[in-house]
Short mmCIF file of C-alpha atoms and ligand atoms in Angstrom, two decimals:
data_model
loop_
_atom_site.label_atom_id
_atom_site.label_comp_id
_atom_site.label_asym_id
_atom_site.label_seq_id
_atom_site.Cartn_x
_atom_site.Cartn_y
_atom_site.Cartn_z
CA UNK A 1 -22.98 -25.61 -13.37
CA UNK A 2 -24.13 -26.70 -16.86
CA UNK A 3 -25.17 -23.81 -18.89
CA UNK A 4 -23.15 -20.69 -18.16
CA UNK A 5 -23.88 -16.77 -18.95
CA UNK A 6 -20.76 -14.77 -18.79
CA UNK A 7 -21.73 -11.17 -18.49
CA UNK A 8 -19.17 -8.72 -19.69
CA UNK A 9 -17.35 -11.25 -21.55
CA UNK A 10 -15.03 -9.32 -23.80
CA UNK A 11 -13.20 -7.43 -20.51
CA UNK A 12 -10.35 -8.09 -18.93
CA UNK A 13 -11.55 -11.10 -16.73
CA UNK A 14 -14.28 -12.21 -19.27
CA UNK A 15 -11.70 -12.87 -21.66
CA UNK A 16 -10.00 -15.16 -19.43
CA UNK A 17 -12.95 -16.77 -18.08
CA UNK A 18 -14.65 -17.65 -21.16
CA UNK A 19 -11.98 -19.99 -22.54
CA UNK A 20 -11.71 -21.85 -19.50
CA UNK A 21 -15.22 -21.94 -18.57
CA UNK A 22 -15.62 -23.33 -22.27
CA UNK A 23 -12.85 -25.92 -21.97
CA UNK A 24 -13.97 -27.38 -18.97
CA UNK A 25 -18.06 -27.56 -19.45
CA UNK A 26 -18.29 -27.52 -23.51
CA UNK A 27 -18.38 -24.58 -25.79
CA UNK A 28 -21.99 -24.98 -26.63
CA UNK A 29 -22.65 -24.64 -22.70
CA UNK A 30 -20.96 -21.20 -22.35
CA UNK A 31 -22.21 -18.38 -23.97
CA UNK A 32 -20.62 -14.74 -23.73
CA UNK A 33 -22.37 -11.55 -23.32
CA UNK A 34 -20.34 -8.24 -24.53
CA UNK A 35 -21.18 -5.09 -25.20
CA UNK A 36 -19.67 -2.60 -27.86
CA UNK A 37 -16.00 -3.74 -27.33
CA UNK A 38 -15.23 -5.74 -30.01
CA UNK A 39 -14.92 -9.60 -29.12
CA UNK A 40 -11.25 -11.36 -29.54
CA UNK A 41 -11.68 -13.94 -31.91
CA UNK A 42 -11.29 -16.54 -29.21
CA UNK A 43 -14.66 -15.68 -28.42
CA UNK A 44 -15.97 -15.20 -31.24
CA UNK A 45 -15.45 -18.17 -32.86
CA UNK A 46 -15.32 -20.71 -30.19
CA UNK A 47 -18.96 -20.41 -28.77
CA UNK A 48 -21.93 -18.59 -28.50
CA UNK A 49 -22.01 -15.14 -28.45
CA UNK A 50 -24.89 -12.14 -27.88
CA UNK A 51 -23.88 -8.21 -27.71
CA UNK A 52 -26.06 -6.98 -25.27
CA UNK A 53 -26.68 -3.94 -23.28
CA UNK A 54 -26.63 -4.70 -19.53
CA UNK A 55 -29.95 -2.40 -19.06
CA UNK A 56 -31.97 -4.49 -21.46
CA UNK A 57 -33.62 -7.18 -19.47
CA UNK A 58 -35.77 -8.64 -21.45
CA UNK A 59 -32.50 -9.19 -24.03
CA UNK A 60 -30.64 -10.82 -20.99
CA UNK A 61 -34.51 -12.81 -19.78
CA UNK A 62 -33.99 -14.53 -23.92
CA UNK A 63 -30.42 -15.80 -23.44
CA UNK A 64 -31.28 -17.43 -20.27
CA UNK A 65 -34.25 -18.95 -21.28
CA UNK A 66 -33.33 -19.97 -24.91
CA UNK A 67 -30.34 -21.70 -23.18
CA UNK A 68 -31.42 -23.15 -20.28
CA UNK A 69 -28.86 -20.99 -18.47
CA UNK A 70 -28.17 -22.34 -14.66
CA UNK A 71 -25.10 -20.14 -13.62
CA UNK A 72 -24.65 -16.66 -14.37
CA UNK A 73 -21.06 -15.15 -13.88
CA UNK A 74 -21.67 -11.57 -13.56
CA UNK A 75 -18.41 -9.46 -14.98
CA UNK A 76 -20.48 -6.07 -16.37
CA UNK A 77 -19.26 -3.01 -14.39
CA UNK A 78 -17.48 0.51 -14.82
CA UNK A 79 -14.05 0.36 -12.98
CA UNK A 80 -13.01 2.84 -10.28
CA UNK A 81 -11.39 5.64 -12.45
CA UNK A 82 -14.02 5.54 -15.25
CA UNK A 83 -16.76 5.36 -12.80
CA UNK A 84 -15.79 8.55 -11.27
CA UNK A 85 -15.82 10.25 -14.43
CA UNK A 86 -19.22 9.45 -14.84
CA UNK A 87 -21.13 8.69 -11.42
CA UNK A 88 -24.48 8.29 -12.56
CA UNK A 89 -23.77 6.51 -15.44
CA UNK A 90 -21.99 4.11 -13.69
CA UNK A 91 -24.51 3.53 -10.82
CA UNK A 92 -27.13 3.39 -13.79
CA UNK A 93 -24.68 0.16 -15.28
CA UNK A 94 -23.40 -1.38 -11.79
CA UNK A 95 -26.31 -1.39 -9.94
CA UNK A 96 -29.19 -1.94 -12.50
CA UNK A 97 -27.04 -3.85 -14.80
CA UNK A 98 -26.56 -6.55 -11.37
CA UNK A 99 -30.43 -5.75 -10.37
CA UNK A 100 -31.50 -6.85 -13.14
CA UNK A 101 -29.25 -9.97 -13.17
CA UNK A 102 -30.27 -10.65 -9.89
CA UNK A 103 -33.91 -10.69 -10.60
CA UNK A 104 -33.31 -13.51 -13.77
CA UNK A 105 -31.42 -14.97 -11.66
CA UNK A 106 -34.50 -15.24 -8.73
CA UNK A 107 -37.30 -15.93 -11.58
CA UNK A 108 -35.07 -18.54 -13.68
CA UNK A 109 -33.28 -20.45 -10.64
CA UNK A 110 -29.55 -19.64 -11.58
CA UNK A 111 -26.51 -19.53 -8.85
CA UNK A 112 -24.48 -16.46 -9.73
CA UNK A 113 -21.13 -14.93 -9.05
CA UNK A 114 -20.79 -11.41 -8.32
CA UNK A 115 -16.91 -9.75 -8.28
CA UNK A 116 -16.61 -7.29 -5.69
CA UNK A 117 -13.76 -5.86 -4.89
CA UNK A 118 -11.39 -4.32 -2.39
CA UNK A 119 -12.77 -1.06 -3.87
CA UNK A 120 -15.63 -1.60 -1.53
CA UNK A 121 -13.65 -0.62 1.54
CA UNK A 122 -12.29 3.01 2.46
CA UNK A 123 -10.45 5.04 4.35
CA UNK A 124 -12.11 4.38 7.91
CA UNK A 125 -11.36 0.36 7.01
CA UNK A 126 -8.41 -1.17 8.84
CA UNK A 127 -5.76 -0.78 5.53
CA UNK A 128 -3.25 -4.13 7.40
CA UNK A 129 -4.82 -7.51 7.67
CA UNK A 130 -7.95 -5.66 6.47
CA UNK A 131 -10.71 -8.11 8.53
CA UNK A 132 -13.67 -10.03 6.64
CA UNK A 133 -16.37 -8.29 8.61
CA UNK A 134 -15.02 -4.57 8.78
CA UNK A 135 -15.93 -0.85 8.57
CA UNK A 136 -16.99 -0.68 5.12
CA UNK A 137 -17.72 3.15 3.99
CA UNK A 138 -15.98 3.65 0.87
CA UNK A 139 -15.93 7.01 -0.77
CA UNK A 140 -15.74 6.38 -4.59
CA UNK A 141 -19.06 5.61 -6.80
CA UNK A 142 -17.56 2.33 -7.69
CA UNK A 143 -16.91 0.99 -4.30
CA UNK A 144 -20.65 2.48 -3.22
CA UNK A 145 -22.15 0.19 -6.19
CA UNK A 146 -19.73 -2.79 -4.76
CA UNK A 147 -20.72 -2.39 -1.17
CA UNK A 148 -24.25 -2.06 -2.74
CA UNK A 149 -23.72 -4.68 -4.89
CA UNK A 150 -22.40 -7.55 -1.85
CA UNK A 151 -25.49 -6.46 0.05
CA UNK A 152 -27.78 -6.93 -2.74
CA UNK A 153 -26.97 -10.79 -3.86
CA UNK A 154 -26.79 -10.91 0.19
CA UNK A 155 -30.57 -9.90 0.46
CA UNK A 156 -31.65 -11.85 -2.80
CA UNK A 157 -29.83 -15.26 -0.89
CA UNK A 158 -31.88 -14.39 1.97
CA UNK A 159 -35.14 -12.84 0.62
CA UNK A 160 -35.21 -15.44 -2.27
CA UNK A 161 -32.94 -18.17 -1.64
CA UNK A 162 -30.74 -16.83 -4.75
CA UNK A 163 -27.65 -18.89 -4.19
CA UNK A 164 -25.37 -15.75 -4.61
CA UNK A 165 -21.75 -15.91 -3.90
CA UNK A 166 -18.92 -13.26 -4.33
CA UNK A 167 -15.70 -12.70 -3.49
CA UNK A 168 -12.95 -8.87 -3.25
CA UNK A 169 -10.94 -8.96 -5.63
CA UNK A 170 -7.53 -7.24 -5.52
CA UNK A 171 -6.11 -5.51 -8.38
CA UNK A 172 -5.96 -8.09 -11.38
CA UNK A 173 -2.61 -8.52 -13.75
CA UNK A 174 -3.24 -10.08 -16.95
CA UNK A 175 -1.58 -9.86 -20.69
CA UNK A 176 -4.61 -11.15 -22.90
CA UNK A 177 -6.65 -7.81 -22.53
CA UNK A 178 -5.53 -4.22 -21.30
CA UNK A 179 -7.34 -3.01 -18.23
CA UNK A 180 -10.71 -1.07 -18.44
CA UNK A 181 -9.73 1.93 -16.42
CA UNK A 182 -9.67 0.96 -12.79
CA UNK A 183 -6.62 2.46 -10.15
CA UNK A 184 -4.51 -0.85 -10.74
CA UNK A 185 -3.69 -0.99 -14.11
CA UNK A 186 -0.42 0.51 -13.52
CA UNK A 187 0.51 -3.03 -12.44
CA UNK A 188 -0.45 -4.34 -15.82
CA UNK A 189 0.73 -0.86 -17.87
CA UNK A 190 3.91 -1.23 -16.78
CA UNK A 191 4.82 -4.50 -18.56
CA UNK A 192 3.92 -3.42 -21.98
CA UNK A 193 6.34 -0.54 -21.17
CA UNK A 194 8.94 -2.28 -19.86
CA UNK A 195 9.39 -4.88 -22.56
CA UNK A 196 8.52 -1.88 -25.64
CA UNK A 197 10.71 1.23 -23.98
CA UNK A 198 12.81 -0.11 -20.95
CA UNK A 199 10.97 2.63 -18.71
CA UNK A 200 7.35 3.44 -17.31
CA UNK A 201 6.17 6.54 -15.80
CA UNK A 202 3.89 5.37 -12.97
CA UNK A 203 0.33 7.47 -11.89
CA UNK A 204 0.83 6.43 -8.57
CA UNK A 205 3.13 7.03 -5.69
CA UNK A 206 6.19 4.55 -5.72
CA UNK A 207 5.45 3.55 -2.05
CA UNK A 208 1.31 3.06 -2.99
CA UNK A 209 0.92 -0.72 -1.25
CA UNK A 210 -2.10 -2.71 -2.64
CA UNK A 211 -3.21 -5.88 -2.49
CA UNK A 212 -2.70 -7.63 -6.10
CA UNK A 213 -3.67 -11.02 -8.05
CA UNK A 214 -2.13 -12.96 -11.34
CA UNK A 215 -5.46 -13.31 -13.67
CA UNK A 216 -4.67 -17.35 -12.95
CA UNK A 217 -5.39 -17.75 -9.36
CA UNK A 218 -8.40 -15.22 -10.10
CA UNK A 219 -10.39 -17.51 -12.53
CA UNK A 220 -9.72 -20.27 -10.30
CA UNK A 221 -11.16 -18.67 -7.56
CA UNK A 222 -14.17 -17.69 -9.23
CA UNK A 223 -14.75 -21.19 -10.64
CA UNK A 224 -13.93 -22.86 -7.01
CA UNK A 225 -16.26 -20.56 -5.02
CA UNK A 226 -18.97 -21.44 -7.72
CA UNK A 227 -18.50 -24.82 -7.33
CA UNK A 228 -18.08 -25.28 -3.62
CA UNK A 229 -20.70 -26.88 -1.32
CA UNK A 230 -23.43 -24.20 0.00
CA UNK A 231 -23.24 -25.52 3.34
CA UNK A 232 -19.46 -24.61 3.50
CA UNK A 233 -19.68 -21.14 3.08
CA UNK A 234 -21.00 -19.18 5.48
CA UNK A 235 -20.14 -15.53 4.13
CA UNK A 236 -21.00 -15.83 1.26
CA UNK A 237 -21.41 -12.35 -0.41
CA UNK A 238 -17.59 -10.65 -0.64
CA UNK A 239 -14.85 -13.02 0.28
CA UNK A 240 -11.85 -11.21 0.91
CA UNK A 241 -9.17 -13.06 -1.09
CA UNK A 242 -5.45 -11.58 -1.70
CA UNK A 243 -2.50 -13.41 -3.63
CA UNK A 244 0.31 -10.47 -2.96
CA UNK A 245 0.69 -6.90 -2.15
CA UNK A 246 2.93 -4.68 -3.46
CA UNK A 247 4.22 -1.47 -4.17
CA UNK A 248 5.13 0.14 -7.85
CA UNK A 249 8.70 0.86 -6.71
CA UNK A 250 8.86 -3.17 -5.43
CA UNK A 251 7.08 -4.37 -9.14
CA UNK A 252 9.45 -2.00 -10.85
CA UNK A 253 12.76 -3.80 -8.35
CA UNK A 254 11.24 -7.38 -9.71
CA UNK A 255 10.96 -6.84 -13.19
CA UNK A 256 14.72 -5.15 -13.18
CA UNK A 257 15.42 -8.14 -12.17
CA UNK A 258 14.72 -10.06 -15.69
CA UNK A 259 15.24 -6.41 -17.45
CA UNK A 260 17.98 -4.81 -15.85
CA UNK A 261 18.40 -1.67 -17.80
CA UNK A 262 14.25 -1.02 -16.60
CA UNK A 263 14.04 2.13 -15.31
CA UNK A 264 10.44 3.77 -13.67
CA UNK A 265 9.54 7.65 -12.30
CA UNK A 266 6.36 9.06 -11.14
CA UNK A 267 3.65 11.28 -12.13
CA UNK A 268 1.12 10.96 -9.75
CA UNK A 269 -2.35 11.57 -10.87
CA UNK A 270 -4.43 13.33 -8.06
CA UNK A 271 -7.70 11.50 -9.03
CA UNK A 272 -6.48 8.14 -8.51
CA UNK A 273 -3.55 8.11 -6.10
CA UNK A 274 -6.39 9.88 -3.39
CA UNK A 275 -8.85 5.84 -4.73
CA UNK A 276 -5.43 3.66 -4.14
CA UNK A 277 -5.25 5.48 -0.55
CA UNK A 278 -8.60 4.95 0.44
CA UNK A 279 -8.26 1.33 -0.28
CA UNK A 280 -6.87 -1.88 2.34
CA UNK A 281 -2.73 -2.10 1.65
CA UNK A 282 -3.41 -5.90 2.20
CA UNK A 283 -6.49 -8.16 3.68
CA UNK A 284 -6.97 -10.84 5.54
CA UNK A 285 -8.24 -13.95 3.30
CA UNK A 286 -8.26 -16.61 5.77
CA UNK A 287 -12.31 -17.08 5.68
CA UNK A 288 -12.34 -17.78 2.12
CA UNK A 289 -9.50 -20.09 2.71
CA UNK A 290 -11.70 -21.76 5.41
CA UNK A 291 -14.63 -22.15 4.24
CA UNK A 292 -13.94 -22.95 0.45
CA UNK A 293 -10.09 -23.74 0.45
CA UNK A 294 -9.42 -20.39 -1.76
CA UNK A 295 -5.15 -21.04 -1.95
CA UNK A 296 -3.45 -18.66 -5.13
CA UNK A 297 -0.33 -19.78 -6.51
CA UNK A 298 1.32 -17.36 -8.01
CA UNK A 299 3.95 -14.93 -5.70
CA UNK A 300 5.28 -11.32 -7.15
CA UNK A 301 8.38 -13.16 -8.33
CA UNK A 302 6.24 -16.18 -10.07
CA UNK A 303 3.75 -13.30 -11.55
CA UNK A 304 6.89 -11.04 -13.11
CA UNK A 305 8.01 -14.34 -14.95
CA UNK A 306 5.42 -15.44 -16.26
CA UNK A 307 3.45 -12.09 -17.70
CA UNK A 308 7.38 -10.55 -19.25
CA UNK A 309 7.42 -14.39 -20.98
CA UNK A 310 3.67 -14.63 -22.03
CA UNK A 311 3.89 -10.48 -23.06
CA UNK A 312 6.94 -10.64 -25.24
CA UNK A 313 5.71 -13.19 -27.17
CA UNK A 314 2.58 -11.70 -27.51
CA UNK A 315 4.30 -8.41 -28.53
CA UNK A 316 7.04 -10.32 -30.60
CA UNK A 317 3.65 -11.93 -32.99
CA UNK A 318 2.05 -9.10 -33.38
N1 LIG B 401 -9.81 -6.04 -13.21
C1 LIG B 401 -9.64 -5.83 -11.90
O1 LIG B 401 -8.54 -5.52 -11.44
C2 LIG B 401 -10.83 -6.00 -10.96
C3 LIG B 401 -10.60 -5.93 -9.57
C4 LIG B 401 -11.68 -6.06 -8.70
C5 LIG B 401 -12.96 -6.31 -9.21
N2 LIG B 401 -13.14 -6.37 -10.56
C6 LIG B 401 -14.52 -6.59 -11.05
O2 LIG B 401 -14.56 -7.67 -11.96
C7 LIG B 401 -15.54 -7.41 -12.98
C8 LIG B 401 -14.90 -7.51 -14.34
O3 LIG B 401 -13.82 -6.60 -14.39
P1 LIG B 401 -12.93 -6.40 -15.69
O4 LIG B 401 -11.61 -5.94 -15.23
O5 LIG B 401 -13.02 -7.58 -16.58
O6 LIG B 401 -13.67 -5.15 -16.33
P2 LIG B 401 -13.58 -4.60 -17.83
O7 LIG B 401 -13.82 -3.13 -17.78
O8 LIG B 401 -12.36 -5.09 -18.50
O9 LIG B 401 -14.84 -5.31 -18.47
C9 LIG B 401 -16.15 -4.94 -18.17
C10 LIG B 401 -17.01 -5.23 -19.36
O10 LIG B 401 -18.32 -4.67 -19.12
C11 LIG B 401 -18.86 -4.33 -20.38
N3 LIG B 401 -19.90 -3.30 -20.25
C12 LIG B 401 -19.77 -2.01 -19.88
N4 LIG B 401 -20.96 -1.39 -19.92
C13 LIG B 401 -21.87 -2.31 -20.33
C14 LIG B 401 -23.25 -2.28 -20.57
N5 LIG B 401 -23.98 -1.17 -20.41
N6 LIG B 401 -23.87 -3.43 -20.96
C15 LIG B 401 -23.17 -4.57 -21.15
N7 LIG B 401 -21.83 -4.65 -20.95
C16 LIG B 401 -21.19 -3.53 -20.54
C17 LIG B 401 -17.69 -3.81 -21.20
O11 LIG B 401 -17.93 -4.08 -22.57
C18 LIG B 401 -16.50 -4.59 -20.66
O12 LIG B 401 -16.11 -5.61 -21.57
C19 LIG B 401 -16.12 -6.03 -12.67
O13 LIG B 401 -17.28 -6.18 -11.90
C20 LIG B 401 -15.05 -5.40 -11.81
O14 LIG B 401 -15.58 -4.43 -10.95
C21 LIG B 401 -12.11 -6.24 -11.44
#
C-alpha cells in the first residue's frame, strides 16, 4: 500500500479511515472520494480530495491514474434501511458502484478492500456461532448486493488475479459521524440521547441480539487484512469478524451504569426489527483470526466508556 483511494470517504467509516490511513502512509498518498455529503474539515483540509459519483467511471479511471493509486478501499454503499427504501437505486450504487471499482481495479493493478457485512446472511443462516462457510440467502436488497458483492471480488481474484479481500462487518459504533441509515444505528443513536435527554426510545426490540464493533478495532481490521500476506488467507472474500454482541436492553444496563438516571422504552419499527431478525445474533470469527490474526480490543464495557467520554466532549464544544 502506497497510494490509497478511499471510496465513500465522508461516511461513517470513511471518516475514520481517512485520518489514519493519512497518518500512517502520508497525506499526499491518500486521497478521499465523497459524494454530495459535505466533507468534515479533517478531510478537507488534510489531503486530497475529489467529489465523485460512484457511477462515473471514467471520473474514478482519472484519480487512479493521475495518482498512481495501488490500493483502493471501497466504502460507497446504501445501508440496509435506506436501501430498502429504494431497491433499485441501491443495486444501481452497490453493485455498479463496486463493478466498476472492480474493473479499475483489474485494468490498473490495485489490491482492494470490499466491507461486507453480516447483512449478507438471513434467516435460513445459523443466527449462534454463525459459521464462515454457511447458508447465505439473505432477504433484504442490501444483503443481496453484499452476498453479490463477496462473490464478485471472489470471481475478479480468480478470473483476474484481482487481489480482493473483504471482511462482515457487524454493526459499527462510532461518535465522529452519525450513521447513514442502516438497522444498527440505534447502538450509536442512543448515546447522543443519553448524554442530551437521559432517555432513548429504541426502534428495535429490547431483547434484538446482534453482533456489534467499536469503529477502533474496525479500521484496524481493515488496514490488517490489507496488509496481511496473500498466502495467509485463504478465504479471502467476507471474513466473518465480531468484537461483541449485544442487546439494546444490555447497552441501555451499561451505559446506566456511568448515567444512572438513563432511562430507554421501545417503539419498534416493523421495517427494521423484521432486517435485525433475519440477521446472525453472533458469528464465529475464528478464520479471520487464523489466517490474518484479526483480535478487537474493545468489550461492551470498554466501548460504553470510551464513546460517553469522546461524545460529551464532542457535544460539550459544540
Ligand atoms: N456502518 C456500519 O455499521 C456497517 C456495517 C457493515 C458494513 N458496512 C459497510 O461499510 C461501508 C461503509 O459504510 P458507512 O457506514 O461508512 O456508510 P455511510 O452511509 O456512512 O457512507 C457511505 C458513503 O457513500 C457515499 N455515496 C452514496 N452514494 C454514492 C454515489 N452514488 N457515489 C459516490 N458516493 C456515494 C455517501 O456519500 C456516504 O458518505 C459500506 O459498504 C457498508 O455497507 C457498514
Amino acid at each position: 500500500m502506497k497510494k490509497i483511494l478511499i471510496t465513500g470517504a465522508t461516511g461513517q467509516i470513511g471518516s475514520e479511515l481517512t485520518p489514519v490511513l493519512r497518518k500512517k502512509f502520508g497525506s499526499e498518498n491518500v486521497i478521499a472520494v465523497g459524494h454530495k455529503r459535505k466533507p468534515g474539515r479533517e478531510i478537507l483540509e488534510t489531503g486530497p480530495y475529489s467529489s465523485v459519483d460512484i457511477r462515473d467511471k471514467q471520473a474514478l479511471q482519472r484519480l487512479v491514474t493521475d495518482h498512481d493509486v495501488d490500493t483502493v478501499f471501497h466504502l460507497v454503499s446504501l445501508l440496509s434501511a435506506v436501501a430498502e427504501e429504494q431497491p433499485q437505486r441501491a443495486w444501481d450504487i452497490n453493485m455498479n458502484g463496486l463493478s466498476n471499482i472492480l474493473e479499475i481495479s483489474r485494468e490498473y493493478h490495485c489490491a482492494l478492500f470490499f466491507p461486507s457485512s453480516i447483512a449478507a446472511f438471513g434467516p435460513l443462516t445459523p443466527p449462534d456461532n454463525t459459521p464462515q462457510d454457511t447458508i447465505q440467502h439473505p432477504n433484504t436488497i442490501y444483503g443481496i448486493t453484499k452476498v453479490s458483492g463477496e462473490l464478485l471480488c471472489d470471481y475478479y481474484h480468480r478470473r483476474f488475479g484481482v487481489d480482493t479481500r473483504s471482511v462482515r462487518f457487524p454493526g459499527l459504533i462510532s461518535h465522529k459521524v452519525l450513521p447513514g441509515g442502516g438497522t444498527t444505528d440505534y447502538a450509536v443513536h442512543i448515546f447522543y440521547h443519553a448524554l442530551k435527554d437521559n432517555h432513548y426510545t429504541c426502534f428495535l426490540r429490547s431483547d434484538t441480539q446482534l453482533d456489534m464493533m467499536y469503529m477502533p478495532d474496525a479500521i484496524q481490521a481493515a488496514i490488517q487484512l490489507m496488509e496481511s500476506d496473500r498466502e495467509g488467507l485463504i478465504h479471502r472474500n467476507g471474513y466473518n469478524i465480531t468484537a461483541m454482541s449485544f442487546a439494546p436492553a444490555q447497552l441501555a444496563e451499561e451505559i446506566k451504569k456511568h448515567i444512572p438516571d438513563f432511562t430507554i422504552s421501545y417503539t419498534v419499527d416493523p421495517v427494521r426489527q423484521a432486517i435485525a431478525d433475519s440477521w446472525p445474533r453472533h458469528m464465529d470469527d475464528r478464520s479471520a483470526r487464523k489466517e490474518w490474526q484479526w483480535a478487537p480490543q474493545y468489550t461492551l464495557a470498554a466501548m460504553v466508556e470510551d464513546m460517553l467520554d469522546k461524545l460529551s466532549h464532542r457535544i460539550k464544544a459544540s
